[in-house]
Short mmCIF file of C-alpha atoms and ligand atoms in Angstrom, two decimals:
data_model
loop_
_atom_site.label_atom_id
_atom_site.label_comp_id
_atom_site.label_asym_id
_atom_site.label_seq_id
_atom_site.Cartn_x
_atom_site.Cartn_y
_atom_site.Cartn_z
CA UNK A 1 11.29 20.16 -3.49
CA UNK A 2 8.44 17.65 -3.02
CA UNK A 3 9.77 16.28 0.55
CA UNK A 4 9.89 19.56 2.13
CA UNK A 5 7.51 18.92 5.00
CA UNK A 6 4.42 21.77 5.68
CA UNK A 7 3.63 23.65 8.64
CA UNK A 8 -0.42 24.36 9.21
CA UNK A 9 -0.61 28.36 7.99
CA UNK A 10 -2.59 30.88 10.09
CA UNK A 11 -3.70 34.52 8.56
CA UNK A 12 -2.64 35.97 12.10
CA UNK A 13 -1.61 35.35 15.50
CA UNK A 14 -4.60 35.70 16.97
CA UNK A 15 -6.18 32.78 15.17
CA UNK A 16 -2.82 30.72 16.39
CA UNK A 17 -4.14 31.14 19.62
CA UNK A 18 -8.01 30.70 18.69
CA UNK A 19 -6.97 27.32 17.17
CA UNK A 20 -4.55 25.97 18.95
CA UNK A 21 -4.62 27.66 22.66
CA UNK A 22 -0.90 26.89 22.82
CA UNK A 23 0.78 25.94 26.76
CA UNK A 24 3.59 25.75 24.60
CA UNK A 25 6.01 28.27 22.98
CA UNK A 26 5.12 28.35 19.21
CA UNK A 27 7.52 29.39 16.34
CA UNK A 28 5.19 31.69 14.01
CA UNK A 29 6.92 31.78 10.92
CA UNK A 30 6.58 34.87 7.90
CA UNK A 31 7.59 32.90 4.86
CA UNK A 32 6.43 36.00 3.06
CA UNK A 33 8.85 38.33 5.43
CA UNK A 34 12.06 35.83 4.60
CA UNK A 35 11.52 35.85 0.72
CA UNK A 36 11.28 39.52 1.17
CA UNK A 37 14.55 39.61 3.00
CA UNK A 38 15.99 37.48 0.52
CA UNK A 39 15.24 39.54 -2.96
CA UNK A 40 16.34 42.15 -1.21
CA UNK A 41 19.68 40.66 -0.60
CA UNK A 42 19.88 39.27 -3.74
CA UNK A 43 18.50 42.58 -5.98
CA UNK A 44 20.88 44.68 -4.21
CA UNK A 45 24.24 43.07 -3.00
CA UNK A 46 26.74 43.40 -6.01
CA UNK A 47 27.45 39.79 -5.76
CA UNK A 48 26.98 36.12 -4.77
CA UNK A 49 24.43 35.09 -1.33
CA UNK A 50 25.15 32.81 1.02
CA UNK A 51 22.75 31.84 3.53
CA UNK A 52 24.18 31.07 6.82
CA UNK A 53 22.16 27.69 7.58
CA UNK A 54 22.94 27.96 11.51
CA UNK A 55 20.86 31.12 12.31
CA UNK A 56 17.55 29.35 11.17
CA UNK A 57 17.75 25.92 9.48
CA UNK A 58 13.91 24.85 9.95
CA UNK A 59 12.68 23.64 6.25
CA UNK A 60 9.88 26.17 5.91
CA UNK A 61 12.88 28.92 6.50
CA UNK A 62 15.42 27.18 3.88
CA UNK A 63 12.19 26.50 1.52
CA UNK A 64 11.58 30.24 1.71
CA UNK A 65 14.86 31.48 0.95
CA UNK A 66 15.01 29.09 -2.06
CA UNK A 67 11.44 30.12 -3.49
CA UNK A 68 13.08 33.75 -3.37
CA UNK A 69 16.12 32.73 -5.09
CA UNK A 70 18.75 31.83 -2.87
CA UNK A 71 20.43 28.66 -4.32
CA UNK A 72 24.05 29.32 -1.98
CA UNK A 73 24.25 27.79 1.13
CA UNK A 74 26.82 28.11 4.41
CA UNK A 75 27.20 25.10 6.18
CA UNK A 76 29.21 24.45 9.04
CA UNK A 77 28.42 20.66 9.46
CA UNK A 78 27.76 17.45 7.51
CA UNK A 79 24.42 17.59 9.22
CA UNK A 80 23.69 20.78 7.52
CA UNK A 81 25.10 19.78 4.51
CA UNK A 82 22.65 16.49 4.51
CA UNK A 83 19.42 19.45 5.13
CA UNK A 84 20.40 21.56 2.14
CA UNK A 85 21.34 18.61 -0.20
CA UNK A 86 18.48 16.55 0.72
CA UNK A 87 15.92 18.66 0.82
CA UNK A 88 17.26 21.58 -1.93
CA UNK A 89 18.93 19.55 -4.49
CA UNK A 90 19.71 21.70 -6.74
CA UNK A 91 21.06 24.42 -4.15
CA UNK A 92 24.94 24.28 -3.89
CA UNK A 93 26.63 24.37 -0.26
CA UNK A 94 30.32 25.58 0.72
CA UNK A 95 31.67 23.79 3.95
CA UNK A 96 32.62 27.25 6.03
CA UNK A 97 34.10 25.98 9.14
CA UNK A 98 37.43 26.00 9.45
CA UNK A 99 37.79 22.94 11.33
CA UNK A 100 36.51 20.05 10.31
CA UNK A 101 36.73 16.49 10.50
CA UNK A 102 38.29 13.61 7.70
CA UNK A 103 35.30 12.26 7.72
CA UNK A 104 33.21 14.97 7.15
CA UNK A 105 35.66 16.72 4.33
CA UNK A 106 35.52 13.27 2.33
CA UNK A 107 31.72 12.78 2.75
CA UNK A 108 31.29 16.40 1.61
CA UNK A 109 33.25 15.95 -1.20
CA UNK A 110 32.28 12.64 -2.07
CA UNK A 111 28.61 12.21 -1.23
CA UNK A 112 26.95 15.90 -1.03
CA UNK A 113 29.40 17.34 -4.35
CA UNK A 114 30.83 20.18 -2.06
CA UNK A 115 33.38 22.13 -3.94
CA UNK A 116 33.99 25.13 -1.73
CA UNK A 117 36.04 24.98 1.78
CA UNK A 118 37.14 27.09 3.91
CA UNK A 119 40.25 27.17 6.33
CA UNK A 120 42.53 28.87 8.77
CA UNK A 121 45.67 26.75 9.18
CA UNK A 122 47.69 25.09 7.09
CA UNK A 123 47.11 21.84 8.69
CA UNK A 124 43.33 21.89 7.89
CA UNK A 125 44.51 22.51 4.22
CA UNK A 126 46.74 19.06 4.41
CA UNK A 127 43.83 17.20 5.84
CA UNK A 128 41.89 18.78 2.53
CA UNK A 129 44.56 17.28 0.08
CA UNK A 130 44.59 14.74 1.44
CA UNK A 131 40.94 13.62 1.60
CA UNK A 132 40.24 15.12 -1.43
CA UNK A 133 42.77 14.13 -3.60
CA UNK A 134 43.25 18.23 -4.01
CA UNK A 135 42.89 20.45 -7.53
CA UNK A 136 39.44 19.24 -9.11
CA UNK A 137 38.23 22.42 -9.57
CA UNK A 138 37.55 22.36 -5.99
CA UNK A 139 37.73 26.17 -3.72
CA UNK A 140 39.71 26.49 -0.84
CA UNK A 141 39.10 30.16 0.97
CA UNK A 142 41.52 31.54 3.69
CA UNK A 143 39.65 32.73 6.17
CA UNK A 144 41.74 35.76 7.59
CA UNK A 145 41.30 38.11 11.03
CA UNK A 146 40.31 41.28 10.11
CA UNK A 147 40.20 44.93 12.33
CA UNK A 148 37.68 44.84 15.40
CA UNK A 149 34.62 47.63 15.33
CA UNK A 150 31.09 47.03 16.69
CA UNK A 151 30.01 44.21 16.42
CA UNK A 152 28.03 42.23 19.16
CA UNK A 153 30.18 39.17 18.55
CA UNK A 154 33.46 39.28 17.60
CA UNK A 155 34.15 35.60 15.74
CA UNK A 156 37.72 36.43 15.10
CA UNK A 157 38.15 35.84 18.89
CA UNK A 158 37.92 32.28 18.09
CA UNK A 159 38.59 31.90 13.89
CA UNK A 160 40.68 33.17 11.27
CA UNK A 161 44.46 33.59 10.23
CA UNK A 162 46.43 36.99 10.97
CA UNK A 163 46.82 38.72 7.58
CA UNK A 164 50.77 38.80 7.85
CA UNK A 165 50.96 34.75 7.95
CA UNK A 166 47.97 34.40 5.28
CA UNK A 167 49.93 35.16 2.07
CA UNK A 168 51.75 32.17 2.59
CA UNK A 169 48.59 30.22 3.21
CA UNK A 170 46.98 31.15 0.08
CA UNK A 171 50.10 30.92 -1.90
CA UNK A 172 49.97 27.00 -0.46
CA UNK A 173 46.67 26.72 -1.72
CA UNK A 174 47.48 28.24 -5.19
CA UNK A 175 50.38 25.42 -5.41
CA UNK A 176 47.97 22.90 -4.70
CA UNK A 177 45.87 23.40 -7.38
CA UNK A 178 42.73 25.00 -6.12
CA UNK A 179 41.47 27.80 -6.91
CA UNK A 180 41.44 30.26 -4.38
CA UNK A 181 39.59 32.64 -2.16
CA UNK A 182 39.59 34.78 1.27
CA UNK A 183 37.15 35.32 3.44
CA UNK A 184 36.51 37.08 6.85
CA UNK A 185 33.63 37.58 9.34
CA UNK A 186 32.96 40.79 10.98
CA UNK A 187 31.51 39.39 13.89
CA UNK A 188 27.67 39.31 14.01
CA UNK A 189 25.04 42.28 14.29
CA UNK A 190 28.02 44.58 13.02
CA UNK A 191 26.78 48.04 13.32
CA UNK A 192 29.12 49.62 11.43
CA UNK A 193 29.64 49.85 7.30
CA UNK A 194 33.48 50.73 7.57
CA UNK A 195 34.42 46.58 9.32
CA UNK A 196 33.07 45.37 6.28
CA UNK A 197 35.67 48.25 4.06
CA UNK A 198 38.27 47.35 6.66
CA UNK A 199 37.90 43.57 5.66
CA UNK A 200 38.21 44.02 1.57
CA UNK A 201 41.37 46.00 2.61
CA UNK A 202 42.42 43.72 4.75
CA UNK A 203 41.91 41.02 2.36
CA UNK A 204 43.04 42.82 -0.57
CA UNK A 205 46.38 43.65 1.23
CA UNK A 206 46.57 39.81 1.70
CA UNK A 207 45.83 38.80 -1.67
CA UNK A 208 48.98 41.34 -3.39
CA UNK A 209 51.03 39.80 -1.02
CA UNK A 210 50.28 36.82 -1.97
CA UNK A 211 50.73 37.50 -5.93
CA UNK A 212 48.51 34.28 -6.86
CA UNK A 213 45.16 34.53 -8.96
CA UNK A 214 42.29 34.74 -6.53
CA UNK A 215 38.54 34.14 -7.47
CA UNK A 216 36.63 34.46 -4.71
CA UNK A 217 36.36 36.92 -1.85
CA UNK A 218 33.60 36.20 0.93
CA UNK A 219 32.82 39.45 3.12
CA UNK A 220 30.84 36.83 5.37
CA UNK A 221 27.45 37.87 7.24
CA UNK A 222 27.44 40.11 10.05
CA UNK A 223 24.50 42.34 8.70
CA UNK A 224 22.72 43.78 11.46
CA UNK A 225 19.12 43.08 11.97
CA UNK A 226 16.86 45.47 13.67
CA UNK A 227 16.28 45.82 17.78
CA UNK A 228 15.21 47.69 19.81
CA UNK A 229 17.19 50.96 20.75
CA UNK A 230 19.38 49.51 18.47
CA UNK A 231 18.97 50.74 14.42
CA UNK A 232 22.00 50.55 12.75
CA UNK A 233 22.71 51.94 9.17
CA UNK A 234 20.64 50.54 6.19
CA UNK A 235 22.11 47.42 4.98
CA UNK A 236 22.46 49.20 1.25
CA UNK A 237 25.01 51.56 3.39
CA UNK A 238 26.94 48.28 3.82
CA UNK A 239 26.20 46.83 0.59
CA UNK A 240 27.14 50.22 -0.98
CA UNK A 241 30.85 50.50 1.12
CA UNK A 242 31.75 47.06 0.49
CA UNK A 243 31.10 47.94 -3.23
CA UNK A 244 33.26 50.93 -3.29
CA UNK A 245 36.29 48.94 -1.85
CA UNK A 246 36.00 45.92 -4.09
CA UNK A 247 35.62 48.33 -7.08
CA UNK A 248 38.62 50.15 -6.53
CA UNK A 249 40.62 47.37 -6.31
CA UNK A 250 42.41 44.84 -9.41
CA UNK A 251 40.57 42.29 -8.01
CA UNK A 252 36.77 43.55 -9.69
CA UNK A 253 37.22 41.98 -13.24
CA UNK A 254 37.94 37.83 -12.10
CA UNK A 255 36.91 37.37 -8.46
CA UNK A 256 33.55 36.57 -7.32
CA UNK A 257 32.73 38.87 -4.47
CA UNK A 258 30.48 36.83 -1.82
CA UNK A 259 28.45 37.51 1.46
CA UNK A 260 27.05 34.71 3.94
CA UNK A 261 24.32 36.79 6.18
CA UNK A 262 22.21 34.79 8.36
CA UNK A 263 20.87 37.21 10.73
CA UNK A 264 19.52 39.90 8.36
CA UNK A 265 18.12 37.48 6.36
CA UNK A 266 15.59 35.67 8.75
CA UNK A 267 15.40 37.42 12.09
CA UNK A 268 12.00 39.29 10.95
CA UNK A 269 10.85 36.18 9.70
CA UNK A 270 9.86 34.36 12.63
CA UNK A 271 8.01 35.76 16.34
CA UNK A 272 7.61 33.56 18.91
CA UNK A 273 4.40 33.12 21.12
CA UNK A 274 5.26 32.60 24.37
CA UNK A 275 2.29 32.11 27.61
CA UNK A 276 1.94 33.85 30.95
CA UNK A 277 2.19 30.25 33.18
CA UNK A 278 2.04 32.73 36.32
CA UNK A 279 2.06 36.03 37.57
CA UNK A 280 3.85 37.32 41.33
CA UNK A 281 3.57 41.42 41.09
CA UNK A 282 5.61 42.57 38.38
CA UNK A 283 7.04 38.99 37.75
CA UNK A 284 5.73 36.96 34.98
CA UNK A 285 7.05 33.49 34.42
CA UNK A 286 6.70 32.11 30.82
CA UNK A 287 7.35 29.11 28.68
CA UNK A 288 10.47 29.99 26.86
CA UNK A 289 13.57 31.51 27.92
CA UNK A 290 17.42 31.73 28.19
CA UNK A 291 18.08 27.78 27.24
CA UNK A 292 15.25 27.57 24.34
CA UNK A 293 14.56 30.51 21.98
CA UNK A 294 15.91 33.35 24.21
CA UNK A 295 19.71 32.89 24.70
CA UNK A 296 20.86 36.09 22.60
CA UNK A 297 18.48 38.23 24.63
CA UNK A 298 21.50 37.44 27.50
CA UNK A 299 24.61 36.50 25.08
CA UNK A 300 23.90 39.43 22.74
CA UNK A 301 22.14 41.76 25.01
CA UNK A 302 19.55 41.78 22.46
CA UNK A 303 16.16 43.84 23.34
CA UNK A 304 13.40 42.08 21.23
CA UNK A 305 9.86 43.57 20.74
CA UNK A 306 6.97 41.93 22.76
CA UNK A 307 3.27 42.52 22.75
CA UNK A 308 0.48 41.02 25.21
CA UNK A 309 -2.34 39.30 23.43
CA UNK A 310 -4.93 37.54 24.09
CA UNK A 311 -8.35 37.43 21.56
CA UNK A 312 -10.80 36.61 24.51
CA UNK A 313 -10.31 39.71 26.52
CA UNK A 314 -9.53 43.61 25.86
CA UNK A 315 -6.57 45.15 28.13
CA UNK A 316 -6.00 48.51 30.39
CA UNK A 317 -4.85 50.71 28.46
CA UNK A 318 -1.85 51.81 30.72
CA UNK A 319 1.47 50.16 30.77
CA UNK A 320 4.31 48.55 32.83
CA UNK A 321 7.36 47.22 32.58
CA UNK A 322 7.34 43.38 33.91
CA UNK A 323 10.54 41.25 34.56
CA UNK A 324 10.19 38.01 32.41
CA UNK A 325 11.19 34.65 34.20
CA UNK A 326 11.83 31.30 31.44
CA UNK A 327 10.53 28.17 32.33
CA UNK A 328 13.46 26.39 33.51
CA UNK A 329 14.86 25.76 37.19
CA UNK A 330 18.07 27.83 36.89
CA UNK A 331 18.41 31.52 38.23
CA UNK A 332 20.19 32.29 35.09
CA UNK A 333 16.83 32.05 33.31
CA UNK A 334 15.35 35.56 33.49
CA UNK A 335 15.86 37.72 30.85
CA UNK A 336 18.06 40.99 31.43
CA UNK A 337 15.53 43.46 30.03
CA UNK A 338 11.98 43.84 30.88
CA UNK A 339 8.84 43.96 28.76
CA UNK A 340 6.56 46.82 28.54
CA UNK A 341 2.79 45.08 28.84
CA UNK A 342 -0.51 46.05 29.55
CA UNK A 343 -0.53 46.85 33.93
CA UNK A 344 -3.11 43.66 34.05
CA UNK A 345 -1.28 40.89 31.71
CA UNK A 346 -2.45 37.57 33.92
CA UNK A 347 -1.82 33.55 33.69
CA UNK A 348 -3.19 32.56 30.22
CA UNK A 349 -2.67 35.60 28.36
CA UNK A 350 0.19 35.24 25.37
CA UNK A 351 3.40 37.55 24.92
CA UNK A 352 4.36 37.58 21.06
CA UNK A 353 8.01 38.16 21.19
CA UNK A 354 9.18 39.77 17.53
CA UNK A 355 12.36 39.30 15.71
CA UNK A 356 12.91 36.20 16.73
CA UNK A 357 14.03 34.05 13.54
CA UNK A 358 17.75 34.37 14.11
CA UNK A 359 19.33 32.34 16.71
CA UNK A 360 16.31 30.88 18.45
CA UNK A 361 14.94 27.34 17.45
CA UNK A 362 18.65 27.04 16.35
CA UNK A 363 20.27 27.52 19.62
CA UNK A 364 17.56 25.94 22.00
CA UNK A 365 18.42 23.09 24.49
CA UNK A 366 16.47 20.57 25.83
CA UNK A 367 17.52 21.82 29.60
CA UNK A 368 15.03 20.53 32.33
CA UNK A 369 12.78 19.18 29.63
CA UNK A 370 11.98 22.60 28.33
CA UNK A 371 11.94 22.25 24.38
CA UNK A 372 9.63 24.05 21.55
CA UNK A 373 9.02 22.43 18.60
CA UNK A 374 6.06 23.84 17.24
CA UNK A 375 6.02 25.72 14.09
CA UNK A 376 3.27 27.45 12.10
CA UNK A 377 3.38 29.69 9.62
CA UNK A 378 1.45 33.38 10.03
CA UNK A 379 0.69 35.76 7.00
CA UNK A 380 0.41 38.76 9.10
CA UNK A 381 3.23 41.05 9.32
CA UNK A 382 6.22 40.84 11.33
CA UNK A 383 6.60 41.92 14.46
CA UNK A 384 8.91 44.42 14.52
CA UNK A 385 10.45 46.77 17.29
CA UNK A 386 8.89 50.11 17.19
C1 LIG B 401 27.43 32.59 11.83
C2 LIG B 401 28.13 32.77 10.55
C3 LIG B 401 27.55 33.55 9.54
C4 LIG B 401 26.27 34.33 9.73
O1 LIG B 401 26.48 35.39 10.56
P1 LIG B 401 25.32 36.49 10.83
O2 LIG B 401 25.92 37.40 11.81
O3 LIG B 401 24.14 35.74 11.34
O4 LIG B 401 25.04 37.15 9.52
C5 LIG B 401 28.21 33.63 8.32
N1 LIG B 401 29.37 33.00 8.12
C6 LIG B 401 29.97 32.24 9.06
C7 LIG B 401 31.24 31.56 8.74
C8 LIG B 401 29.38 32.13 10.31
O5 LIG B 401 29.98 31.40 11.25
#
């Protein structure tokens, strides 16, 4: 745990600013918020938890989640894998892409330890056995599709095998000595309980079919985090259905029942201080955007909290809404919803943008030379939409 590096630690925004007097975006992490998140998850899911390493891998983020207890990790890449393992030894991670390369399989396996894979197709199961040497102990999961509800993303668009055709799959993997799992993913920001019931049936319909043992079932992230005009049920609601299905079922006594959130975990963990570069009426043109930190507020429609500071001045009292231009060159760049700010926000002031620790940092570019890579960590509380 030693080599995890530090970011400087502020007791509130305003004293980012004060210090720093950032013309840069700057990540201000809650460590305190995540760990919060994160015995939360752990105290009250009736199972195993994953974290989903894509939605935030910056070290103070993964540090956080392991201080709080989480020692299960989703990784998608060999990259990721190399973050956890490196920096988290003792924290375990399960390779949950279904496509992935030789060399990555055989470096998992060999190098990082990884005993848990996941796949879609019986050709990424060959490439498995092969590489592998197959049995070991080792976990293969079948990722299957599972019935569409609302969800802002819908990942079985792109992943996943149709529950008729994975029987065989699983049987396949059952013959090849591994033990066994299934696993689905809602899509992401789900905002209802009954996808995540739908799944376990789905899956639990698979696995009779099937007639092999199974030990693990993964009910993958998808927990919603909270927006604004968007406040979906309370995650025990989910936590709660998914219980009720796996209960019922034959499966309860021998099967590890697993979830893989990324969003809910770390999305109120992070806000994102952002500077007025210039203002033309109601336009203001700022630092990030669409490219960096900003992409789900266009992919995902996503309306994020925002609040005008600035500790050198006092504001009008009334409000506005403003249109809010990122920094690059291309007229895709201006975010879809406005932000409600004091009527005389001007160049120099700051616009903390809340709920920004899912999806940001991870997903930014380096388009026109744009790229934030500050990070500091703030004690205050999150920002959070009202
Ligand atoms: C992205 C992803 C997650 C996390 O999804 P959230 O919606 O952020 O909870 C979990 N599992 C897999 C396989 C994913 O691809």
């Amino acid at each position: 745990m030693s080599s995890i590096s530090q970011v400087r630690s502020f007791a509130t925004v305003e004293e980012v600013i004060e210090d720093l007097k950032p013309g840069y975006p700057v990540y201000c992490l809650r460590p305190d918020e995540i760990k919060r998140q994160a015995r939360y998850f752990l105290d009250t899911f009736p199972g195993r938890v994953m974290y989903a390493v894509k939605c935030n891998p910056h070290l103070t983020v993964l540090k956080a989640l392991y201080d709080a207890g989480i020692r299960h990790f989703d990784t998608a890449s060999l990259a990721e894998i190399a973050l956890v393992r490196e920096h988290l030894p003792q924290a375990d991670c399960y390779f949950m892409h279904p496509v992935k390369s030789r060399a990555s399989i055989l470096t998992a396996h060999e190098v990082y330890k990884v005993g848990h894979f996941v796949i879609d197709h019986e050709k990424e199961l060959d490439k498995i056995i092969d590489q592998t040497g197959g049995g070991n102990g080792m976990v293969v999961l079948v990722r299957i599709v599972t019935p569409v509800h609302d969800a802002q993303y819908q990942l079985s668009d792109k992943f996943g095998i149709s529950a008729e055709a994975a029987p065989e799959l699983l049987r396949k993997v059952h013959d090849a000595d591994f033990q066994t799992g299934v696993a689905f993913h809602v899509g992401s920001q789900c905002r209802t309980p009954q996808a995540f019931v739908d799944g376990v049936n789905t899956a639990l319909d698979v696995i009779d079919a099937a007639d092999v043992p199974v030990h693990y079932l993964d009910v993958g992230g998808g927990f919603p985090a909270l927006y604004q005009d968007d406040q979906p049920p309370p995650l025990a609601a989910y936590f709660d259905a998914i219980y009720a299905a796996f209960d019922q079922s034959r499966l309860r006594r021998d099967c590890v029942l697993m979830c893989e959130p990324g969003r809910a975990l770390v999305a109120s963990g992070c806000s994102l201080l952002t500077q007025i570069q210039l203002r033309k009426d109601n336009q203001l043109y700022i630092n990030d955007g669409i490219y960096q930190s900003l992409s789900e507020t266009l992919l995902g429609k996503m309306k994020l909290p925002a609040r005008l500071v600035n500790p050198a001045r006092k504001f009008a009292d009334e409000y506005q809404d403003f249109t809010i231009y990122g920094p690059t060159c291309d007229n895709l760049d201006i975010l879809p919803e406005p932000f409600h700010l004091p009527v005389d926000a001007e160049e120099g002031d700051w616009i903390e943008i809340g709920q920004t620790g899912a999806y940001s940092n991870s997903a930014a570019t380096r388009f026109n030379g744009f790229f934030p890579e500050t990070f500091v960590s703030v004690d205050a509380p999150p920002l959070l939409p009202q």
